[in-house]
């Protein structure tokens, strides 16, 4: 169960996601917060524009070494593929994150789900944390992406 600090961080991540509205398409507007081992916010970020580093990368850059053993709180399940940017799943594993808290699982994930891959790497994962709040920002992107996928 998500702690009060993680719930607060998820609300902060959802607020950060709003910054990407209108600039990230066709990617989703995502927010991410990194907590250190004590639960202190040490990094935060959002996806700003398509082709730029993802929210997780911005948050990890801000956190630096303080991310090791910490928790990543993110509004949308992280990406699992390498494209213009590295796979965020791999970035979190390399940073030594011990727990990931996700609001919304990405129905458009490619290959094995990133959450399952994190668990296989020994990282604790919790999903559906404040999902409804995160969907306030993500719902238009999810609706459009899933409609395109059905075409």
Short mmCIF file of C-alpha atoms in Angstrom, two decimals:
data_model
loop_
_atom_site.label_atom_id
_atom_site.label_comp_id
_atom_site.label_asym_id
_atom_site.label_seq_id
_atom_site.Cartn_x
_atom_site.Cartn_y
_atom_site.Cartn_z
CA UNK A 1 0.00 0.00 0.00
CA UNK A 2 1.30 3.44 -0.94
CA UNK A 3 2.54 5.58 1.94
CA UNK A 4 1.31 9.10 2.61
CA UNK A 5 4.62 10.41 1.19
CA UNK A 6 4.09 8.38 -1.99
CA UNK A 7 0.53 9.66 -2.34
CA UNK A 8 1.78 13.23 -1.98
CA UNK A 9 4.49 12.52 -4.56
CA UNK A 10 1.90 11.07 -6.97
CA UNK A 11 -0.15 14.24 -6.69
CA UNK A 12 3.00 16.24 -7.43
CA UNK A 13 3.71 13.97 -10.44
CA UNK A 14 0.16 14.50 -11.73
CA UNK A 15 0.63 18.26 -11.45
CA UNK A 16 3.93 18.00 -13.35
CA UNK A 17 2.21 15.97 -16.08
CA UNK A 18 -0.07 18.92 -16.79
CA UNK A 19 3.01 20.85 -17.99
CA UNK A 20 3.19 18.53 -21.00
CA UNK A 21 -0.36 19.08 -22.20
CA UNK A 22 -0.25 20.28 -25.79
CA UNK A 23 3.49 19.73 -26.29
CA UNK A 24 4.15 15.99 -25.99
CA UNK A 25 1.93 14.54 -28.72
CA UNK A 26 1.95 11.83 -29.89
CA UNK A 27 3.57 10.90 -26.55
CA UNK A 28 1.64 11.12 -23.29
CA UNK A 29 1.95 13.93 -20.75
CA UNK A 30 3.75 12.19 -17.85
CA UNK A 31 5.02 13.36 -14.48
CA UNK A 32 7.56 11.65 -12.25
CA UNK A 33 8.91 12.20 -8.73
CA UNK A 34 11.88 10.42 -7.13
CA UNK A 35 11.94 9.88 -3.36
CA UNK A 36 15.16 8.94 -1.58
CA UNK A 37 15.29 6.13 0.99
CA UNK A 38 13.89 8.47 3.68
CA UNK A 39 10.96 9.55 1.50
CA UNK A 40 12.34 13.00 0.69
CA UNK A 41 11.73 14.35 -2.82
CA UNK A 42 15.13 14.42 -4.55
CA UNK A 43 14.06 14.68 -8.18
CA UNK A 44 11.05 15.55 -10.30
CA UNK A 45 10.33 15.94 -13.97
CA UNK A 46 7.85 15.82 -16.79
CA UNK A 47 7.94 14.98 -20.46
CA UNK A 48 8.23 18.36 -22.14
CA UNK A 49 8.26 17.57 -25.86
CA UNK A 50 8.31 14.58 -28.15
CA UNK A 51 11.85 13.35 -28.71
CA UNK A 52 13.21 14.89 -25.51
CA UNK A 53 14.07 12.93 -22.34
CA UNK A 54 11.08 11.40 -20.61
CA UNK A 55 9.79 12.47 -17.20
CA UNK A 56 11.70 9.65 -15.49
CA UNK A 57 15.00 10.75 -17.06
CA UNK A 58 14.52 14.35 -15.90
CA UNK A 59 13.66 13.17 -12.38
CA UNK A 60 16.64 10.78 -12.25
CA UNK A 61 19.00 13.50 -13.49
CA UNK A 62 17.77 15.82 -10.73
CA UNK A 63 18.06 13.09 -8.08
CA UNK A 64 21.53 11.90 -9.05
CA UNK A 65 22.97 9.34 -6.63
CA UNK A 66 20.20 10.02 -4.10
CA UNK A 67 17.89 7.89 -6.29
CA UNK A 68 19.75 4.67 -5.34
CA UNK A 69 17.51 2.62 -3.05
CA UNK A 70 14.71 5.13 -3.48
CA UNK A 71 11.23 5.15 -4.97
CA UNK A 72 10.05 6.35 -8.36
CA UNK A 73 6.49 7.68 -8.44
CA UNK A 74 5.13 8.06 -11.98
CA UNK A 75 1.75 8.80 -13.51
CA UNK A 76 2.05 6.32 -16.40
CA UNK A 77 3.84 2.98 -16.61
CA UNK A 78 7.30 3.69 -17.93
CA UNK A 79 8.37 2.88 -21.45
CA UNK A 80 10.02 -0.40 -22.30
CA UNK A 81 11.45 0.32 -25.73
CA UNK A 82 14.42 2.18 -27.13
CA UNK A 83 13.53 4.83 -29.67
CA UNK A 84 14.62 8.44 -29.72
CA UNK A 85 15.26 8.06 -25.97
CA UNK A 86 16.44 5.09 -23.87
CA UNK A 87 13.94 2.73 -22.23
CA UNK A 88 12.91 4.29 -18.91
CA UNK A 89 12.57 0.82 -17.41
CA UNK A 90 16.28 0.26 -18.00
CA UNK A 91 17.17 3.72 -16.64
CA UNK A 92 15.42 2.99 -13.33
CA UNK A 93 17.13 -0.38 -12.96
CA UNK A 94 20.54 1.21 -13.66
CA UNK A 95 19.83 3.96 -11.10
CA UNK A 96 19.26 1.37 -8.37
CA UNK A 97 15.63 2.27 -7.69
CA UNK A 98 14.10 -0.20 -5.21
CA UNK A 99 10.38 0.62 -5.60
CA UNK A 100 8.18 2.01 -8.36
CA UNK A 101 4.69 3.41 -7.76
CA UNK A 102 2.58 3.75 -10.92
CA UNK A 103 -0.81 5.42 -11.32
CA UNK A 104 -1.84 3.99 -14.72
CA UNK A 105 -0.62 0.90 -16.56
CA UNK A 106 0.02 1.73 -20.23
CA UNK A 107 -2.24 -0.37 -22.48
CA UNK A 108 -0.01 0.53 -25.45
CA UNK A 109 3.19 -1.01 -24.00
CA UNK A 110 5.36 -2.89 -26.45
CA UNK A 111 6.51 -6.41 -25.56
CA UNK A 112 6.47 -7.65 -21.98
CA UNK A 113 5.06 -5.03 -19.67
CA UNK A 114 7.64 -2.79 -18.03
CA UNK A 115 6.12 -3.33 -14.58
CA UNK A 116 6.61 -7.09 -14.95
CA UNK A 117 10.20 -6.55 -16.06
CA UNK A 118 10.90 -4.35 -13.05
CA UNK A 119 9.53 -7.05 -10.75
CA UNK A 120 11.72 -9.62 -12.50
CA UNK A 121 14.69 -7.33 -11.79
CA UNK A 122 13.86 -7.39 -8.06
CA UNK A 123 12.14 -4.00 -7.87
CA UNK A 124 8.93 -3.69 -5.86
CA UNK A 125 6.07 -2.32 -7.98
CA UNK A 126 2.69 -0.97 -6.94
CA UNK A 127 0.10 0.04 -9.53
CA UNK A 128 -3.20 1.92 -9.68
CA UNK A 129 -2.12 4.49 -7.07
CA UNK A 130 -4.36 7.56 -7.42
CA UNK A 131 -5.27 6.26 -10.86
CA UNK A 132 -8.36 8.45 -11.17
CA UNK A 133 -6.39 11.62 -10.51
CA UNK A 134 -3.74 10.70 -13.08
CA UNK A 135 -6.42 9.87 -15.65
CA UNK A 136 -7.60 13.46 -15.48
CA UNK A 137 -4.48 14.32 -17.49
CA UNK A 138 -3.91 11.01 -19.32
CA UNK A 139 -7.45 10.15 -20.45
CA UNK A 140 -7.41 12.20 -23.69
CA UNK A 141 -4.09 10.61 -24.74
CA UNK A 142 -5.25 7.10 -23.80
CA UNK A 143 -8.54 7.53 -25.64
CA UNK A 144 -6.80 8.79 -28.77
CA UNK A 145 -4.02 6.13 -28.67
CA UNK A 146 -6.39 3.25 -28.09
CA UNK A 147 -8.75 4.47 -30.83
CA UNK A 148 -5.82 4.69 -33.27
CA UNK A 149 -4.71 1.19 -32.27
CA UNK A 150 -8.16 -0.20 -33.17
CA UNK A 151 -8.19 1.39 -36.64
#
